[in-house]
Short mmCIF file of C-alpha atoms in Angstrom, two decimals:
data_model
loop_
_atom_site.label_atom_id
_atom_site.label_comp_id
_atom_site.label_asym_id
_atom_site.label_seq_id
_atom_site.Cartn_x
_atom_site.Cartn_y
_atom_site.Cartn_z
CA MET A 1 151.48 73.12 52.98
CA ALA A 2 148.00 71.63 53.44
CA ARG A 3 145.79 72.76 56.18
CA ILE A 4 143.11 70.58 57.50
CA ALA A 5 140.81 71.06 60.55
CA GLY A 6 142.87 74.29 61.44
CA VAL A 7 146.18 72.32 61.58
CA ASN A 8 149.09 72.63 59.16
CA ILE A 9 149.92 69.14 58.32
CA PRO A 10 153.55 68.31 57.36
CA THR A 11 154.12 68.07 53.34
CA ASN A 12 156.87 65.52 53.09
CA LYS A 13 155.29 62.75 55.20
CA ARG A 14 152.76 59.91 54.10
CA VAL A 15 149.28 60.99 54.17
CA VAL A 16 148.30 58.34 57.01
CA ILE A 17 151.12 59.81 59.09
CA ALA A 18 150.37 63.33 58.37
CA LEU A 19 146.76 63.07 59.44
CA GLN A 20 147.72 61.94 62.87
CA TYR A 21 148.98 65.38 63.56
CA ILE A 22 145.21 66.40 63.99
CA HIS A 23 143.88 66.00 67.54
CA GLY A 24 141.43 63.26 67.59
CA ILE A 25 142.85 61.28 64.59
CA GLY A 26 145.03 58.35 65.38
CA GLN A 27 146.27 55.29 63.30
CA ALA A 28 143.02 53.64 62.65
CA LYS A 29 141.05 56.84 61.79
CA ALA A 30 143.60 58.05 59.38
CA ALA A 31 143.80 54.66 57.54
CA GLU A 32 139.83 54.82 57.41
CA ILE A 33 139.98 58.38 56.11
CA VAL A 34 142.43 57.52 53.41
CA GLN A 35 140.56 54.44 52.38
CA LYS A 36 137.22 56.42 52.28
CA VAL A 37 138.59 59.15 49.95
CA GLY A 38 140.51 56.32 47.79
CA LEU A 39 143.97 57.33 48.01
CA GLU A 40 147.10 54.92 48.11
CA PRO A 41 148.44 54.74 51.70
CA ALA A 42 152.12 55.31 50.25
CA ARG A 43 151.19 58.74 48.73
CA ARG A 44 152.84 61.80 50.27
CA VAL A 45 150.88 64.85 51.22
CA ASN A 46 152.93 66.98 48.61
CA GLN A 47 151.76 64.65 45.82
CA LEU A 48 148.15 65.33 46.55
CA THR A 49 146.01 67.59 44.24
CA ASP A 50 143.89 70.41 45.69
CA ALA A 51 140.85 68.22 44.97
CA GLU A 52 142.04 65.40 47.09
CA VAL A 53 143.04 67.66 49.92
CA LEU A 54 139.54 69.24 49.86
CA GLN A 55 137.87 65.80 49.69
CA ILE A 56 139.96 64.65 52.91
CA ARG A 57 138.95 67.97 54.58
CA GLU A 58 135.24 67.37 53.85
CA THR A 59 135.39 63.79 55.04
CA ILE A 60 137.03 64.72 58.36
CA ASP A 61 134.37 67.73 58.78
CA ARG A 62 131.57 65.47 58.04
CA ASP A 63 132.36 62.28 59.82
CA TYR A 64 134.65 63.15 62.47
CA LEU A 65 134.91 65.27 65.86
CA VAL A 66 138.31 66.75 65.80
CA GLU A 67 140.43 69.54 67.17
CA GLY A 68 138.57 72.31 68.91
CA ASP A 69 135.30 70.51 68.98
CA LEU A 70 136.69 67.47 70.60
CA ARG A 71 138.66 69.34 73.15
CA ARG A 72 135.32 71.27 74.10
CA ASP A 73 133.34 68.10 74.22
CA THR A 74 135.96 66.62 76.53
CA ALA A 75 136.13 69.68 78.72
CA VAL A 76 132.19 69.80 79.02
CA SER A 77 132.13 66.05 80.01
CA ILE A 78 134.78 66.62 82.70
CA LYS A 79 132.79 69.84 84.10
CA ARG A 80 129.67 67.58 84.05
CA LEU A 81 131.29 65.17 86.26
CA MET A 82 132.73 67.86 88.51
CA ASP A 83 129.13 69.37 88.86
CA LEU A 84 127.62 66.07 89.82
CA ALA A 85 130.21 65.90 92.54
CA CYS A 86 130.49 62.12 91.81
CA TYR A 87 133.75 60.25 92.82
CA ARG A 88 135.41 60.84 89.40
CA GLY A 89 134.36 64.68 89.50
CA LEU A 90 135.86 65.10 92.72
CA ARG A 91 139.26 63.40 91.75
CA HIS A 92 139.26 65.89 88.72
CA ARG A 93 138.51 68.72 91.06
CA LYS A 94 141.37 67.69 93.30
CA GLY A 95 143.81 67.06 90.59
CA LEU A 96 144.35 63.43 91.58
CA PRO A 97 144.39 60.20 89.45
CA VAL A 98 140.74 59.30 88.29
CA ARG A 99 141.01 55.75 87.31
CA GLY A 100 142.05 53.90 90.49
CA GLN A 101 145.72 54.32 90.21
CA ARG A 102 147.66 54.38 93.50
CA THR A 103 148.72 57.71 94.97
CA HIS A 104 150.86 56.65 98.09
CA THR A 105 153.89 56.74 95.60
CA ASN A 106 154.06 57.69 92.00
CA ALA A 107 151.14 59.74 90.47
CA ARG A 108 153.49 62.73 90.02
CA THR A 109 151.93 63.68 86.76
CA ARG A 110 148.81 64.45 88.18
CA LYS A 111 149.99 65.76 91.70
CA GLY A 112 152.71 67.91 90.43
CA PRO A 113 156.28 68.05 91.73
CA ALA A 114 156.89 66.70 95.37
CA LYS A 115 156.52 69.21 98.13
CA PRO A 116 158.73 68.91 101.19
CA ILE A 117 156.95 68.34 104.49
CA ALA A 118 158.54 70.35 107.42
CA GLY A 119 159.85 67.97 110.34
CA LYS A 120 159.94 64.74 108.09
CA LYS A 121 163.87 64.67 107.65
CA LYS A 122 165.58 62.40 109.98
#
């Protein structure tokens, strides 16, 4: 099992798909990494040599912000907005949608499960 950026990537999948198990790497970045290293996109992780895995690991460490560093960076950005007390920061603080979505109905993912209101039943 190959371990890249602190994540055990699946061995029986294609390299492009397996790299997407790392937080911060999607389809485009995975394809870009495979191209930089010079691998065939159809190769599977269990067919890679140790040198190729090392090369992929070094490319990711050098060129991309992934996993813990990316999560930390995102958390710091959100904390900055909350400290500024700007509109987006206030929405984060209240646990409401940040990007202009409606909240009269929907928004259950951010607001959590519906809470019953006393005296509302007719």
